[in-house]
PDB file of C-alpha atoms in Angstrom:
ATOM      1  CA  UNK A 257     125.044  77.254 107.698  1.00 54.00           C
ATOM      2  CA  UNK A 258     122.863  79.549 105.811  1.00 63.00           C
ATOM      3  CA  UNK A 259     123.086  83.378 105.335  1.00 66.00           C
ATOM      4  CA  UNK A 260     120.677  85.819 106.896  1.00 73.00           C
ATOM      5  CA  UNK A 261     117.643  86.819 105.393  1.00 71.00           C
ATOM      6  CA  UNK A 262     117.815  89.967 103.017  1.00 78.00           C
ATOM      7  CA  UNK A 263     114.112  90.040 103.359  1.00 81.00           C
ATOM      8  CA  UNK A 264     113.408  89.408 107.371  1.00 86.00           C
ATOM      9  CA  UNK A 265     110.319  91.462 107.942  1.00 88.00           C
ATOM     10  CA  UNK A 266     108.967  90.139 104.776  1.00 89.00           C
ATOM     11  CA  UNK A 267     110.224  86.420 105.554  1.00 92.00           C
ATOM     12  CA  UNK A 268     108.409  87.046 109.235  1.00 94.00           C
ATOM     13  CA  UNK A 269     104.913  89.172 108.052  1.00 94.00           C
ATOM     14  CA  UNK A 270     104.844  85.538 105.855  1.00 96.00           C
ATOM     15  CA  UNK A 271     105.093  82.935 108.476  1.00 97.00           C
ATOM     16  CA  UNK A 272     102.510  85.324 110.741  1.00 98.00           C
ATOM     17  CA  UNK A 273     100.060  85.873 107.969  1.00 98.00           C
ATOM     18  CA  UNK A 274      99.968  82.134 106.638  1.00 98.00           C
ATOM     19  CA  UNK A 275      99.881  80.725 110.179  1.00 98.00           C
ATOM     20  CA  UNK A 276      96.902  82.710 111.182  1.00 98.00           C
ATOM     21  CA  UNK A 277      95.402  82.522 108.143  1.00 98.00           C
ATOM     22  CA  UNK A 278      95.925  79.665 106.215  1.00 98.00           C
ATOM     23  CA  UNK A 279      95.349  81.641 102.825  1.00 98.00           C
ATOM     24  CA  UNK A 280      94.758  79.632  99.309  1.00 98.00           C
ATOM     25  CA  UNK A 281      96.805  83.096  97.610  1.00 97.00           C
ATOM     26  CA  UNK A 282      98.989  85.572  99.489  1.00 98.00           C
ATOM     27  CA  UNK A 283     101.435  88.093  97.529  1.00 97.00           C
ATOM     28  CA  UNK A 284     103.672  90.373  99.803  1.00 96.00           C
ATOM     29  CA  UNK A 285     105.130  93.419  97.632  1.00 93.00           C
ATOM     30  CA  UNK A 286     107.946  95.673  99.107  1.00 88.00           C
ATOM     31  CA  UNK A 287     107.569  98.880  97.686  1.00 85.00           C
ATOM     32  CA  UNK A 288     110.242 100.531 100.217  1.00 79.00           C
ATOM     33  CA  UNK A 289     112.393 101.718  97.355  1.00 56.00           C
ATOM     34  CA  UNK A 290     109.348 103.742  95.994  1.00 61.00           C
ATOM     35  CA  UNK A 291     109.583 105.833  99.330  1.00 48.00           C
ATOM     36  CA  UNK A 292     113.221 106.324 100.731  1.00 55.00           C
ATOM     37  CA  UNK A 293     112.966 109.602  99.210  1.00 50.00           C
ATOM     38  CA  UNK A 294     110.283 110.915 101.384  1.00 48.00           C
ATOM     39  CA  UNK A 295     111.183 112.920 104.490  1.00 47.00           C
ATOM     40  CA  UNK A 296     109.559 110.546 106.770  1.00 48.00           C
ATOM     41  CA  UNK A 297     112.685 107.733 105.386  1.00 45.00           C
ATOM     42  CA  UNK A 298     114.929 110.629 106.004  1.00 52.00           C
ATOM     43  CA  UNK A 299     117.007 108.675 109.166  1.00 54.00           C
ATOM     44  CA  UNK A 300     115.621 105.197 108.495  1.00 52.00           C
ATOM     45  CA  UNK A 301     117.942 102.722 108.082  1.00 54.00           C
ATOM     46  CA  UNK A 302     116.070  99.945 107.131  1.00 55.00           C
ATOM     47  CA  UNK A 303     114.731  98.764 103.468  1.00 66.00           C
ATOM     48  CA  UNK A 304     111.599  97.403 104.381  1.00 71.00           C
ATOM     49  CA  UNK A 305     108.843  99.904 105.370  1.00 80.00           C
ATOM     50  CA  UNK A 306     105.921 100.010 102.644  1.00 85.00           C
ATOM     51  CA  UNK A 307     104.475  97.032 101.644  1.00 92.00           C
ATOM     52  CA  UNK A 308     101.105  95.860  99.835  1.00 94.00           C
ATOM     53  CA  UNK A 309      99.741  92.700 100.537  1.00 97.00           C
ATOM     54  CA  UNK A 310      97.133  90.330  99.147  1.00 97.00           C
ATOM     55  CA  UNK A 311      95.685  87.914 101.174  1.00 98.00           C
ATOM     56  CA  UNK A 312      93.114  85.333  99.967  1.00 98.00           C
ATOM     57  CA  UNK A 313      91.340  83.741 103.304  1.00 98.00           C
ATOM     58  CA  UNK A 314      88.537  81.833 104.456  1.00 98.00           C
ATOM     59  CA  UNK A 315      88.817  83.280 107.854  1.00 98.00           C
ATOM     60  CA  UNK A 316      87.261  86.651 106.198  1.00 98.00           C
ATOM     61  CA  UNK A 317      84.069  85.136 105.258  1.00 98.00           C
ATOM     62  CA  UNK A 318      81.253  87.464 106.723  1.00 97.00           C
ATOM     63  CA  UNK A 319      83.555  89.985 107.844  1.00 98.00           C
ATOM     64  CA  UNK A 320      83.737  93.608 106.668  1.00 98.00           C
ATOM     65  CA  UNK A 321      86.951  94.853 105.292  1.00 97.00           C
ATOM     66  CA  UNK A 322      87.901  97.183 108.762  1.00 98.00           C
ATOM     67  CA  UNK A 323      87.048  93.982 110.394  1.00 98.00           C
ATOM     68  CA  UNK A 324      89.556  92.343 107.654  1.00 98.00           C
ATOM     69  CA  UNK A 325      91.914  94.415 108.278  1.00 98.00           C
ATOM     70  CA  UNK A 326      92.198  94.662 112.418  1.00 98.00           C
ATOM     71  CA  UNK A 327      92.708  90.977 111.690  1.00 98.00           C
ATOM     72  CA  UNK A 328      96.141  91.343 109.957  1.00 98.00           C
ATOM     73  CA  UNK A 329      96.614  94.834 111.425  1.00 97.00           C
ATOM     74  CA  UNK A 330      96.885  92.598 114.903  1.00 98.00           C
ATOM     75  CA  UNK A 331      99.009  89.677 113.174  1.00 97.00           C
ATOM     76  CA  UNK A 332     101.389  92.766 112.397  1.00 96.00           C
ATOM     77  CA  UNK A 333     101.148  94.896 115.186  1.00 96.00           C
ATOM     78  CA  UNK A 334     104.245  94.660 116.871  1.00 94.00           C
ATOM     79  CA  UNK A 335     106.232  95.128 112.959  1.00 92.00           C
ATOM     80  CA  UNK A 336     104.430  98.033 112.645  1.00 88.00           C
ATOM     81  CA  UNK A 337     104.918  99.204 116.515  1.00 90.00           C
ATOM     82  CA  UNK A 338     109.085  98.809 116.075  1.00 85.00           C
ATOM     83  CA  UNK A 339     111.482 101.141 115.142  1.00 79.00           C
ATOM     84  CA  UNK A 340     112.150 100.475 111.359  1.00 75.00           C
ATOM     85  CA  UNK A 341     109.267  98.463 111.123  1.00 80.00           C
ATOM     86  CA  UNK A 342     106.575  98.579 109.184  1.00 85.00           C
ATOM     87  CA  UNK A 343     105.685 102.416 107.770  1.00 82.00           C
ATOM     88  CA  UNK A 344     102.856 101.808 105.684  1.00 87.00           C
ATOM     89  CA  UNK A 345     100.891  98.723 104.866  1.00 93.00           C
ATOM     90  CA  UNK A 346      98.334  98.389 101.944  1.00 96.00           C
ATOM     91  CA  UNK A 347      95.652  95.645 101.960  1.00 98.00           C
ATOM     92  CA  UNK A 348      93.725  93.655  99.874  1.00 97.00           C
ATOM     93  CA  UNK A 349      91.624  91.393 101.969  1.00 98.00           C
ATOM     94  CA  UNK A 350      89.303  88.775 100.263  1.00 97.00           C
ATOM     95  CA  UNK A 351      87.290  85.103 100.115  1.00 98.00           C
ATOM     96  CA  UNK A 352      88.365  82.880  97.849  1.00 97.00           C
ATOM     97  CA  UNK A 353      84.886  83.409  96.604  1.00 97.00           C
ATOM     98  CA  UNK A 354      85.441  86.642  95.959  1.00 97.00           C
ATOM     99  CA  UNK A 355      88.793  86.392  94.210  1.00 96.00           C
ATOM    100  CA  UNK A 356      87.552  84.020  91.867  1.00 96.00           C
ATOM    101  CA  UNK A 357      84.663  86.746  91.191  1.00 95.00           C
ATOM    102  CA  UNK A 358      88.140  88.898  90.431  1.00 93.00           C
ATOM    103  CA  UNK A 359      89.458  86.682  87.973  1.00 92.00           C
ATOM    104  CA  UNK A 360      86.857  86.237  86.437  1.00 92.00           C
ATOM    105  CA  UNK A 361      85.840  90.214  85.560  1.00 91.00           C
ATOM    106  CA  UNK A 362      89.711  90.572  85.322  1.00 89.00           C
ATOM    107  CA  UNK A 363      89.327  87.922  82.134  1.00 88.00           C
ATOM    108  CA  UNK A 364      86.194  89.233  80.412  1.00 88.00           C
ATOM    109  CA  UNK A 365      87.672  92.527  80.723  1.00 86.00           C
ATOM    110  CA  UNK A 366      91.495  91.264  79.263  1.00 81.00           C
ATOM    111  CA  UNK A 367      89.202  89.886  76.344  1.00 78.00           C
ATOM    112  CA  UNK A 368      86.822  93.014  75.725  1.00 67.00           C
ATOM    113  CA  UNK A 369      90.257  94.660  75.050  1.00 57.00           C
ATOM    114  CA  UNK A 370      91.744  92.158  73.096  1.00 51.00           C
ATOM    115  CA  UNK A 371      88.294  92.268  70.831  1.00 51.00           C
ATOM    116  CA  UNK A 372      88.754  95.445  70.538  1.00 51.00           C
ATOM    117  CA  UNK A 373      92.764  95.916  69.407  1.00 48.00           C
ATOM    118  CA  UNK A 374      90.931  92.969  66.952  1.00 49.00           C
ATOM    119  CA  UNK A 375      88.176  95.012  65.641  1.00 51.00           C
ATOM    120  CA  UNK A 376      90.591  98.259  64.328  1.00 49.00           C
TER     121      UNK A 376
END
């Protein structure tokens, strides 16, 4: 028999998100602990509130971002609806296309600043 989850919004915003959307890269952060502090936490029992999320999809080809985002907005609505659900929710939304464009800036600017720690 296995233990509970310690993680079981997490464990279910996964199985929604990758079941919808089939994505290639998808990284869930909890940042909860970065906000129990705040007054809205005050009473809240729970430790997961804030998240981030990255989610690489085909299904957002030709879609906006706002469009992006109703998409998992509605995957997640009734975490974020609940009582010690989901507080805050930060996006990234993009084509595999478009991450690839990522990595690749994300390189060419890792080696400009390698070049230059180089050069002094």
């Amino acid at each position: 028999m296995s233990s509970p989850s310690m993680t079981p919004l997490e464990d279910t915003m996964r199985i929604k998100i990758t079941k919808a959307l089939a994505p290639s890269t998808l990284e869930i952060y909890n940042d909860s602990h970065m906000h129990s502090h705040h007054r809205a936490m005050k009473d809240s029992t729970s430790r997961e509130t804030h998240f981030r999320v990255v989610v690489t999809s085909e299904v957002f080809k030709a879609k906006m971002q706002p469009a992006r985002h109703r998409i998992v907005y509605a995957l997640l609505k009734e975490e974020m609806e609940r009582a010690g659900g989901i507080h805050a929710l930060q996006l990234r939304t993009r084509t595999a296309d478009e991450e690839q464009r990522q990595n690749v800036r994300d390189r060419a600017e890792k080696g400009k600043h390698i070049g230059d720690i180089e050069q002094r």
